PDB file of C-alpha atoms and ligand atoms in Angstrom:
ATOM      1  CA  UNK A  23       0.000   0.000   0.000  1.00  0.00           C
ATOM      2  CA  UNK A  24       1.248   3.480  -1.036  1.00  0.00           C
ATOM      3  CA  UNK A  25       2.509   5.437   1.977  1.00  0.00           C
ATOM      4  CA  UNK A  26       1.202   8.382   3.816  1.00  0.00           C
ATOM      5  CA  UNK A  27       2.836  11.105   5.481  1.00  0.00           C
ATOM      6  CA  UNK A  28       0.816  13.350   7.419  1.00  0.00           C
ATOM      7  CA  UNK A  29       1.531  16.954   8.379  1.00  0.00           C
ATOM      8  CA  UNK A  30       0.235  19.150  11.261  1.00  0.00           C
ATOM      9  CA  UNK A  31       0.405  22.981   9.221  1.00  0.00           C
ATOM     10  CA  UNK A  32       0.441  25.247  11.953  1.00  0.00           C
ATOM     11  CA  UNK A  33      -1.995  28.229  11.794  1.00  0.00           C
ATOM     12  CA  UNK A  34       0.950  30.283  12.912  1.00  0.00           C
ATOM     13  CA  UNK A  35       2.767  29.382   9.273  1.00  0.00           C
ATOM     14  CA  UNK A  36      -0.492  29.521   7.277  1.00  0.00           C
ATOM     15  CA  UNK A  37      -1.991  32.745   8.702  1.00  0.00           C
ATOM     16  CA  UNK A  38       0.832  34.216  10.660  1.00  0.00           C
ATOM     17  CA  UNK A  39      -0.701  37.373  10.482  1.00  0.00           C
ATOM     18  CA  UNK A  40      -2.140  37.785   7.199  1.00  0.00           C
ATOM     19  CA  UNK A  41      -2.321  34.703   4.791  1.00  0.00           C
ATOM     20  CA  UNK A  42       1.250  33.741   3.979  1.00  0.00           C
ATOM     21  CA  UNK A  43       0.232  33.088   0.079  1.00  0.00           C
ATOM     22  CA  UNK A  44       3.572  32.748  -0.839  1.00  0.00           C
ATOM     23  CA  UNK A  45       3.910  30.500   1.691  1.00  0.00           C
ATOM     24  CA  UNK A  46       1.237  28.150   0.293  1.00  0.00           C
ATOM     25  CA  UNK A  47       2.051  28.086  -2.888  1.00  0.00           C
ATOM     26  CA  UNK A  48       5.402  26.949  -2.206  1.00  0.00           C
ATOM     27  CA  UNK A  49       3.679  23.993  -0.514  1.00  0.00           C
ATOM     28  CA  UNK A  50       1.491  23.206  -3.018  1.00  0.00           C
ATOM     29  CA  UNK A  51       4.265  22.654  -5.222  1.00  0.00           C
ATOM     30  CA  UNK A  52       6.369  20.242  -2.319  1.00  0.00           C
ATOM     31  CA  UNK A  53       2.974  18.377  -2.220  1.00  0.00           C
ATOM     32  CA  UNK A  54       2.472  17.846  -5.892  1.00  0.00           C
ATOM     33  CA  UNK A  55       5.865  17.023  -6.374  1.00  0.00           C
ATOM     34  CA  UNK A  56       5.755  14.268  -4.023  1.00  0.00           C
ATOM     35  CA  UNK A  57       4.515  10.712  -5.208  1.00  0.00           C
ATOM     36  CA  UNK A  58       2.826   9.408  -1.821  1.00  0.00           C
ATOM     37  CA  UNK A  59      -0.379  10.278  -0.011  1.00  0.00           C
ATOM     38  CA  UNK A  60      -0.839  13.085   2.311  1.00  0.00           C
ATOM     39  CA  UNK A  61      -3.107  13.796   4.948  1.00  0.00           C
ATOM     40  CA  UNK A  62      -2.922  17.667   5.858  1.00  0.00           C
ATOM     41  CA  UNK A  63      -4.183  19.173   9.222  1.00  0.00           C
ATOM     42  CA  UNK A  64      -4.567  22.875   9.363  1.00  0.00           C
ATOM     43  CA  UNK A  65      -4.068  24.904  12.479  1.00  0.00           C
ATOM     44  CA  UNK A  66      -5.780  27.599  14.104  1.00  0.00           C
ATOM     45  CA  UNK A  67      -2.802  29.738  15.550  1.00  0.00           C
ATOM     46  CA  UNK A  68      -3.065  33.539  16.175  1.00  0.00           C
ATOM     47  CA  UNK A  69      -6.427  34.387  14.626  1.00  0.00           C
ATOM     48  CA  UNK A  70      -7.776  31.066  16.839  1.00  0.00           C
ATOM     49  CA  UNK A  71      -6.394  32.197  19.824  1.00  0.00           C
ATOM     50  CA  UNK A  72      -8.086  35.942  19.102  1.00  0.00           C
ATOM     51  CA  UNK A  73     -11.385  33.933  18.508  1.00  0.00           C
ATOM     52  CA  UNK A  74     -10.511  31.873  21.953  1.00  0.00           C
ATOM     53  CA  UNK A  75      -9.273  35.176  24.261  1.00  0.00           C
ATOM     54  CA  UNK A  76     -12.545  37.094  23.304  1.00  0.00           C
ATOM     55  CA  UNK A  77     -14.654  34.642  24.517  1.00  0.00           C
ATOM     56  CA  UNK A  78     -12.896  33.629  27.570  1.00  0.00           C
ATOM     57  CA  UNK A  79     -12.916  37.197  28.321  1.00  0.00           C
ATOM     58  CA  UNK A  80     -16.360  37.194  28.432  1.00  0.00           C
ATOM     59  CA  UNK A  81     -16.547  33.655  30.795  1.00  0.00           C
ATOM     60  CA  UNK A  82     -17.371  31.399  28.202  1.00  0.00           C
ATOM     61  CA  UNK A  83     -16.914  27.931  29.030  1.00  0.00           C
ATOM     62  CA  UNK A  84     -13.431  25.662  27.937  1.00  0.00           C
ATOM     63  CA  UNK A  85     -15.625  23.966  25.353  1.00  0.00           C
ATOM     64  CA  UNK A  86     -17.126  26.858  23.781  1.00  0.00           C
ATOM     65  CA  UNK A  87     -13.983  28.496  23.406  1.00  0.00           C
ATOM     66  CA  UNK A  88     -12.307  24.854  21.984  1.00  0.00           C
ATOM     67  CA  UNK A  89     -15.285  24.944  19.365  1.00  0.00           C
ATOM     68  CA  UNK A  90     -14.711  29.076  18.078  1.00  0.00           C
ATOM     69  CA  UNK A  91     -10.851  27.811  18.002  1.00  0.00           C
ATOM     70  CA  UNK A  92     -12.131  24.552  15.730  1.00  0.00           C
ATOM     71  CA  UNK A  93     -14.331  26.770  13.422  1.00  0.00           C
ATOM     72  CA  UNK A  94     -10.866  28.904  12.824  1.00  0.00           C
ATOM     73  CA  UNK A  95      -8.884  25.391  11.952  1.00  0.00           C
ATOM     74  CA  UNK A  96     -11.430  24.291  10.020  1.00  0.00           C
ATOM     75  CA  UNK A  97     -11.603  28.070   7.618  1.00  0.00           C
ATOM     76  CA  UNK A  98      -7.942  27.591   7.419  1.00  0.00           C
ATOM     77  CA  UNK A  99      -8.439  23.761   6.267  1.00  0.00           C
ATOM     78  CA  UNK A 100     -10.903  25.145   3.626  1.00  0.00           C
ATOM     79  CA  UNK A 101      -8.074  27.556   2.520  1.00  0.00           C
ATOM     80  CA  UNK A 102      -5.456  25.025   1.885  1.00  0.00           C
ATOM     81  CA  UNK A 103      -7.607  22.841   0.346  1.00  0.00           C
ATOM     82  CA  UNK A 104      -8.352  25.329  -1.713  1.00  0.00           C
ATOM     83  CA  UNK A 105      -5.443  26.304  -2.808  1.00  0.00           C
ATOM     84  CA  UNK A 106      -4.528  22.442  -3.416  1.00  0.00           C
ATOM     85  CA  UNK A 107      -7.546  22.318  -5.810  1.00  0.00           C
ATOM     86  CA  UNK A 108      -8.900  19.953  -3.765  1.00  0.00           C
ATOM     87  CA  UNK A 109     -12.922  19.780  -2.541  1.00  0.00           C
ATOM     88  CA  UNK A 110     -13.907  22.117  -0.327  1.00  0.00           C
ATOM     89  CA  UNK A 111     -15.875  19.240   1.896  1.00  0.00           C
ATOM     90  CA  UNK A 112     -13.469  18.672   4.995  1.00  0.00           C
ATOM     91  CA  UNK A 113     -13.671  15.795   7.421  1.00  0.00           C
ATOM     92  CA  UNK A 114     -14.830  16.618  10.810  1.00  0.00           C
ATOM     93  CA  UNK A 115     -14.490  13.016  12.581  1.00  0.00           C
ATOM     94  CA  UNK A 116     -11.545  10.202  12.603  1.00  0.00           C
ATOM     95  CA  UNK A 117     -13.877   8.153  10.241  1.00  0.00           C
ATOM     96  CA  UNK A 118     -14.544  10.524   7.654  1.00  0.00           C
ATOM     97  CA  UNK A 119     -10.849  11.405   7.243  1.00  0.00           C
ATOM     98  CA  UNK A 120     -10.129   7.991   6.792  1.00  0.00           C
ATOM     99  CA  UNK A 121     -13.192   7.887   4.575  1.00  0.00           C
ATOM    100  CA  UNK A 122     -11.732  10.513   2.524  1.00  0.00           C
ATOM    101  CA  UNK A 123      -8.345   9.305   2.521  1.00  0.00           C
ATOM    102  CA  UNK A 124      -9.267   5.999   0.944  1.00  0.00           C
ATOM    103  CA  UNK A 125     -10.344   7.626  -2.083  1.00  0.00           C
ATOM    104  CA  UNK A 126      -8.129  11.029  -2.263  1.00  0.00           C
ATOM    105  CA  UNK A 127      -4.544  11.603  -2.632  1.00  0.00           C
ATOM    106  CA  UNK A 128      -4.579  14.186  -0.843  1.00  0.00           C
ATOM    107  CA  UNK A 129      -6.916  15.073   2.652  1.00  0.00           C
ATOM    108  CA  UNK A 130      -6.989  18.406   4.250  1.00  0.00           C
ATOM    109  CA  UNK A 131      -8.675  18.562   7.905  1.00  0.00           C
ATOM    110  CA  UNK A 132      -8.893  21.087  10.812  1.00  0.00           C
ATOM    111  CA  UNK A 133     -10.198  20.405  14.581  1.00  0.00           C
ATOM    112  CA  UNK A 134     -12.388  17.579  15.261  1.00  0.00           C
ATOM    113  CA  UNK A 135     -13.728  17.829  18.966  1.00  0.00           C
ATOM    114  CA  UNK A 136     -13.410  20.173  21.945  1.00  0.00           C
ATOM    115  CA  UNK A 137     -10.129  19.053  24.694  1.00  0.00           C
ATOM    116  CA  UNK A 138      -7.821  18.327  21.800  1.00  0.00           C
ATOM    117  CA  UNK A 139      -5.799  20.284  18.948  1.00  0.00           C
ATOM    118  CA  UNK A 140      -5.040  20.294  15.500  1.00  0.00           C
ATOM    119  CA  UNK A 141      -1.637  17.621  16.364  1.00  0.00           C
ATOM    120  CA  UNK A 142      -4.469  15.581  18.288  1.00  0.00           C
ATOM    121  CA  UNK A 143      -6.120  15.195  14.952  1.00  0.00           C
ATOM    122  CA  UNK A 144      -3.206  14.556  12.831  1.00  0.00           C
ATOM    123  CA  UNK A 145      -2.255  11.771  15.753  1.00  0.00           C
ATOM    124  CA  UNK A 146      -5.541  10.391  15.482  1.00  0.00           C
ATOM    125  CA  UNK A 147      -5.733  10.182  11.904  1.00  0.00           C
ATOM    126  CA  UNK A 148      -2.028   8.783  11.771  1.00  0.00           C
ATOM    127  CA  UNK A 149      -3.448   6.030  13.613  1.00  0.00           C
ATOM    128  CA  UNK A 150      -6.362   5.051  12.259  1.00  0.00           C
ATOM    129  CA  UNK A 151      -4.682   5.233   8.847  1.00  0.00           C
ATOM    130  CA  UNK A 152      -1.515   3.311  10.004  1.00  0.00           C
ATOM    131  CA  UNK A 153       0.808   6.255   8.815  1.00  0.00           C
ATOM    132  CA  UNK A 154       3.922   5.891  10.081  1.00  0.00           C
ATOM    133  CA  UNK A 155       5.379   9.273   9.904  1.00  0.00           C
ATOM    134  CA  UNK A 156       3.987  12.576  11.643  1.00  0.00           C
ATOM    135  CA  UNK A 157       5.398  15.909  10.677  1.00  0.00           C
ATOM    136  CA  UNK A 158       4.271  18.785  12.814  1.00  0.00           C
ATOM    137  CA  UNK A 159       5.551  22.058  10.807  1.00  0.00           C
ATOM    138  CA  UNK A 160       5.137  24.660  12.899  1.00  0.00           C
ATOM    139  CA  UNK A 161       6.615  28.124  13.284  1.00  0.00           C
ATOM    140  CA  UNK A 162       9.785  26.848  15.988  1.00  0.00           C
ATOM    141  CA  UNK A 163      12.564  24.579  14.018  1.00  0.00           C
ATOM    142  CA  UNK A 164      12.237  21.918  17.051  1.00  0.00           C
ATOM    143  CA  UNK A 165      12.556  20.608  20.522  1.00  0.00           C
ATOM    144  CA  UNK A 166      15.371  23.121  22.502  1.00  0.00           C
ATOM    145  CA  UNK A 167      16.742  22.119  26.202  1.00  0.00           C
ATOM    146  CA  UNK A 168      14.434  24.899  27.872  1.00  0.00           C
ATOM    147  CA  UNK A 169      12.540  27.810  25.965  1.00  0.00           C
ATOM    148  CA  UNK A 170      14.976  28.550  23.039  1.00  0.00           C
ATOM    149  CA  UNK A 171      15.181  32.384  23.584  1.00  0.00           C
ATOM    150  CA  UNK A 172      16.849  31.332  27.097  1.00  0.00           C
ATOM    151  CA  UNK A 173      20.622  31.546  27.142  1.00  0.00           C
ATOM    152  CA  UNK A 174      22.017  27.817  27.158  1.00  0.00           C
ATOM    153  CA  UNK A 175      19.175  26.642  25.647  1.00  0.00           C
ATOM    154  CA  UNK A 176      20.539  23.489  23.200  1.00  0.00           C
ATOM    155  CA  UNK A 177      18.936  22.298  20.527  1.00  0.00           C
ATOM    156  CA  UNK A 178      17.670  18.340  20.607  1.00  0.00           C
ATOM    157  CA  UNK A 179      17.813  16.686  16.915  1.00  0.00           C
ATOM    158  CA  UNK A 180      16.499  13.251  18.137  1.00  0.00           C
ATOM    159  CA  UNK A 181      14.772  12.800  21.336  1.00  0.00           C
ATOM    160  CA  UNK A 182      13.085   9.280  22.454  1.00  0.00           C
ATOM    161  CA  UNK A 183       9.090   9.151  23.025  1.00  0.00           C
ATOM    162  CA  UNK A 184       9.856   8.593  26.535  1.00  0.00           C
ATOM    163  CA  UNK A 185      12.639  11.635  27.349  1.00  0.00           C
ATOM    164  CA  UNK A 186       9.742  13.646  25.342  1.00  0.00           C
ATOM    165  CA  UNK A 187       6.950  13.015  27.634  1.00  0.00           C
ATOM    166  CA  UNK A 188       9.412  13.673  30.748  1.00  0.00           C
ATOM    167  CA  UNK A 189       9.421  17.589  28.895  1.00  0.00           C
ATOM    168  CA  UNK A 190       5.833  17.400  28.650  1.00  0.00           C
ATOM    169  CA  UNK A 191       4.919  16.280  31.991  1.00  0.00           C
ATOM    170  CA  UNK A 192       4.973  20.075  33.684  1.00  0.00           C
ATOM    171  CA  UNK A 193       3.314  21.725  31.011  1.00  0.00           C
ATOM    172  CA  UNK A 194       0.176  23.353  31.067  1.00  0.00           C
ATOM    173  CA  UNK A 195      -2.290  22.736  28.713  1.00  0.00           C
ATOM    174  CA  UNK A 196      -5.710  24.647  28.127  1.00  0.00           C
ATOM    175  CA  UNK A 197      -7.736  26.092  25.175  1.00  0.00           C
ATOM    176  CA  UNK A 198      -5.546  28.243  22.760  1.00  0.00           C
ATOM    177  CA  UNK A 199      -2.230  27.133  24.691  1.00  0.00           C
ATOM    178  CA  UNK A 200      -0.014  23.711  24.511  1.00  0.00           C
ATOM    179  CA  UNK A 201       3.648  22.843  23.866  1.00  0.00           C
ATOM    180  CA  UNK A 202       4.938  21.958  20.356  1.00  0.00           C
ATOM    181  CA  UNK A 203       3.405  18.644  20.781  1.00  0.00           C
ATOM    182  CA  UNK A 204       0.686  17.957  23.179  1.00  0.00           C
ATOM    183  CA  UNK A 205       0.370  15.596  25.558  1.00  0.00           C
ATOM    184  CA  UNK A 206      -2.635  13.416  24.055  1.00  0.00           C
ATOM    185  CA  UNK A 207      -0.601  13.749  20.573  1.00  0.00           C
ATOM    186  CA  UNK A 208       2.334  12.358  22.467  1.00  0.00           C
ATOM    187  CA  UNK A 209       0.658   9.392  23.989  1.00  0.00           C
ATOM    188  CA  UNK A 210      -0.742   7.892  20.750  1.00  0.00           C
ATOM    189  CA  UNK A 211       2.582   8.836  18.838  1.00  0.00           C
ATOM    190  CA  UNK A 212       4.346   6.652  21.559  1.00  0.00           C
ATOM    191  CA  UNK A 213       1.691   3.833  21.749  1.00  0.00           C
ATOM    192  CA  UNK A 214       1.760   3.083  17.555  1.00  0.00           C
ATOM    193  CA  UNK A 215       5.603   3.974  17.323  1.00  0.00           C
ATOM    194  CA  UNK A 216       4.165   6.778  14.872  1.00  0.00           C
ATOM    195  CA  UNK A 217       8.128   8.849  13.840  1.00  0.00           C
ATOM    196  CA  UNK A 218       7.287  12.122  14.926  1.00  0.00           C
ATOM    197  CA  UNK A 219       9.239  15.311  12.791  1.00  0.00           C
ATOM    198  CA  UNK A 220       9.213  18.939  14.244  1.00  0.00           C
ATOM    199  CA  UNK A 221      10.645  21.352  11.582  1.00  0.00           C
ATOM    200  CA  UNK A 222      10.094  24.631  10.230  1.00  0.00           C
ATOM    201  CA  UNK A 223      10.302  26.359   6.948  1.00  0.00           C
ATOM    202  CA  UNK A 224       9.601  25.163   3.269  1.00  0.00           C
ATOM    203  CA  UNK A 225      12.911  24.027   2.049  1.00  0.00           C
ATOM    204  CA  UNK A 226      13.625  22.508   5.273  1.00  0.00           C
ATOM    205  CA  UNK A 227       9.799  20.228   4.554  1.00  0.00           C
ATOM    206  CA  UNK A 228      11.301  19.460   1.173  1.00  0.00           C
ATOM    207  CA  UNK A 229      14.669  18.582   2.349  1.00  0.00           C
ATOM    208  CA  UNK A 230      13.139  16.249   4.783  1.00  0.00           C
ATOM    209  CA  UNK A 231      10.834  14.540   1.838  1.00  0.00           C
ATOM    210  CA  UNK A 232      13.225  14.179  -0.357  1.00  0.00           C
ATOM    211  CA  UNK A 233      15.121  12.279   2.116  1.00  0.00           C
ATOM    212  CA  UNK A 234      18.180  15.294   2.615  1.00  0.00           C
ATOM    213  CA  UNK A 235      19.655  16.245   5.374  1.00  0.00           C
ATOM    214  CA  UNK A 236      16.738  18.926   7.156  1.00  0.00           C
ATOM    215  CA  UNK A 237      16.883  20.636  10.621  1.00  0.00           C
ATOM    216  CA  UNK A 238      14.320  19.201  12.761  1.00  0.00           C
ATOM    217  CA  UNK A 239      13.556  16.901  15.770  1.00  0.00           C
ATOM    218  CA  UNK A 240      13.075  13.492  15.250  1.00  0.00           C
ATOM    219  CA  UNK A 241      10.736  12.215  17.861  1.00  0.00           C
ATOM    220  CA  UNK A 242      10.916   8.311  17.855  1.00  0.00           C
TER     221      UNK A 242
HETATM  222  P1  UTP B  10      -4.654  24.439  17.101  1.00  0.00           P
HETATM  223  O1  UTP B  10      -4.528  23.028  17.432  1.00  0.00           O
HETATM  224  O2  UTP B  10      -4.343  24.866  15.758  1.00  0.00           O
HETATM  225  O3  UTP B  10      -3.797  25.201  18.173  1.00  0.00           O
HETATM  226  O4  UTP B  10      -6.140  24.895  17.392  1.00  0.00           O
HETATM  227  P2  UTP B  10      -2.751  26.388  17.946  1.00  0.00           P
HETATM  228  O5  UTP B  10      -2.261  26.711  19.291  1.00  0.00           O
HETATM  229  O6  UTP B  10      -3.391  27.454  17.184  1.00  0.00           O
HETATM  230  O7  UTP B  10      -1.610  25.682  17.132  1.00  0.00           O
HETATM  231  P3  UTP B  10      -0.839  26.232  15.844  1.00  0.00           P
HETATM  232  O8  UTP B  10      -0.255  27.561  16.218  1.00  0.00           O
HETATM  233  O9  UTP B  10      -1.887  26.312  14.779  1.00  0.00           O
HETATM  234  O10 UTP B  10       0.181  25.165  15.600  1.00  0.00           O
HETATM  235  C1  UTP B  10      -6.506  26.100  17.979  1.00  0.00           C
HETATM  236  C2  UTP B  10      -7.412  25.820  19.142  1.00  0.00           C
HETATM  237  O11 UTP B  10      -8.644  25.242  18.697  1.00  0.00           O
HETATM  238  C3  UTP B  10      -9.112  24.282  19.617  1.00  0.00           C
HETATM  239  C4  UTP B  10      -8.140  24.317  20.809  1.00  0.00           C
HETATM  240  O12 UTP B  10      -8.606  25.283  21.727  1.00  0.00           O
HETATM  241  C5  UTP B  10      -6.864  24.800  20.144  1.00  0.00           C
HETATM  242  O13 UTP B  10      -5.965  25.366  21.056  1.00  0.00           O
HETATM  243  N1  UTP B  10      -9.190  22.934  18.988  1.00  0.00           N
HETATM  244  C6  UTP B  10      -8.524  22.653  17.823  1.00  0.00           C
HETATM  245  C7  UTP B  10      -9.978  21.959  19.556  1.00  0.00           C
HETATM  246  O14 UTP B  10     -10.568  22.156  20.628  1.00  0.00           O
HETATM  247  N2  UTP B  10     -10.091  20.734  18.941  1.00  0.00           N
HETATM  248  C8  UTP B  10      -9.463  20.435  17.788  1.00  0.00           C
HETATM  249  O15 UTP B  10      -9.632  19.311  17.263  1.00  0.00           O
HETATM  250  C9  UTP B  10      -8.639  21.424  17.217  1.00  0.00           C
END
């Protein structure tokens, strides 16, 4: 069976603050380029947490704010799919992703469900798919000792599943906020021995498909 890679797009790199067209269209081209199957989930980033902060403000529960954030993902989904010339119909559960995915090259998805995110959902799908490989591009080129604008702070090209969760263990999570993995994305990673890549950047994606050497973390 052909392979599939999936890829967590962080909202930060599609809609940093504007659209980053350029941005997309460069990964359009990485996409079509590439013989295998993809399954793409798009992020909510700033604009999500803008949704999530007014509504918190106002005392709305963690739910509703998890479901303005998932209407965000799910607008940016519709974008890249767009772009990708692919149907504008995006899965909203596990089962229609796979659903989708049996028949398309090529899936885009946002959020699914309140109490996750959008690297929840690309876990998920990983999993139900049997993908073996998990790239989370995001807007930080991987996993640093402590917070990478701290002096000392080393960066950590491979880290085991178990060292990871150790990292994870004292963070807080909440809606709007989590590490650059979180911690229910972590456990399923770990339990189905999913290869997890952090990396930033466009050339760095490509690198990293077309098997050259890429900075990243490899999470395995
Ligand atoms: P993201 O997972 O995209 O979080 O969803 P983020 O912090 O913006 O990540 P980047 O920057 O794109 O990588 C935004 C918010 O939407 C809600 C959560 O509140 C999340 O923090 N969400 C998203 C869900 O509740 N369920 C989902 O399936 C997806």
């Amino acid at each position: 069976m052909m392979e599939t890679v999936v890829i967590s797009l962080g909202g930060s790199v599609i809609v940093p603050d504007s659209i980053d067209y350029n941005l997309l269209k460069q990964f359009k081209k990485v996409v079509s380029a590439d013989k295998r199957k993809f399954v793409i989930v798009a992020g909510g980033g700033k604009v999500a947490r803008n949704y999530i902060s007014a509504l918190k403000n106002e005392g709305a529960s963690n739910s509703m704010q998890d479901l303005i954030g998932i209407e965000i993902t799910r607008l940016n989904a519709k974008l890249v799919a767009g772009v990708l010339n692919l149907p504008f119909k995006i899965p909203e559960t596990c089962q229609q992703a796979k659903q989708q995915w049996k028949k398309q090259r090529i899936v885009v998805s946002g959020g699914f469900r309140p109490g996750i995110t959008t690297d929840g959902v690309g876990a998920e799908i990983a999993k139900a798919i049997g993908a073996k490989t998990f790239i989370n591009y995001t807007n930080v080129d991987g996993v640093y000792t402590k917070d990478p604008k701290l002096k000392g702070a080393k960066f950590i090209p491979e880290i085991s599943y178990s060292q990871f969760n150790k990292m994870l263990a004292g963070v807080k999570e909440g809606p709007g906020m989590h590490f650059i993995l979180d911690k229910h994305a972590a456990k399923i990673v770990e339990q189905n021995k999913i290869k997890v890549i952090i990396l930033s950047g466009m050339d760095n994606l490509k690198a990293y498909l077309e098997g050259r050497k890429f900075k990243g973390t490899v999470i395995n």
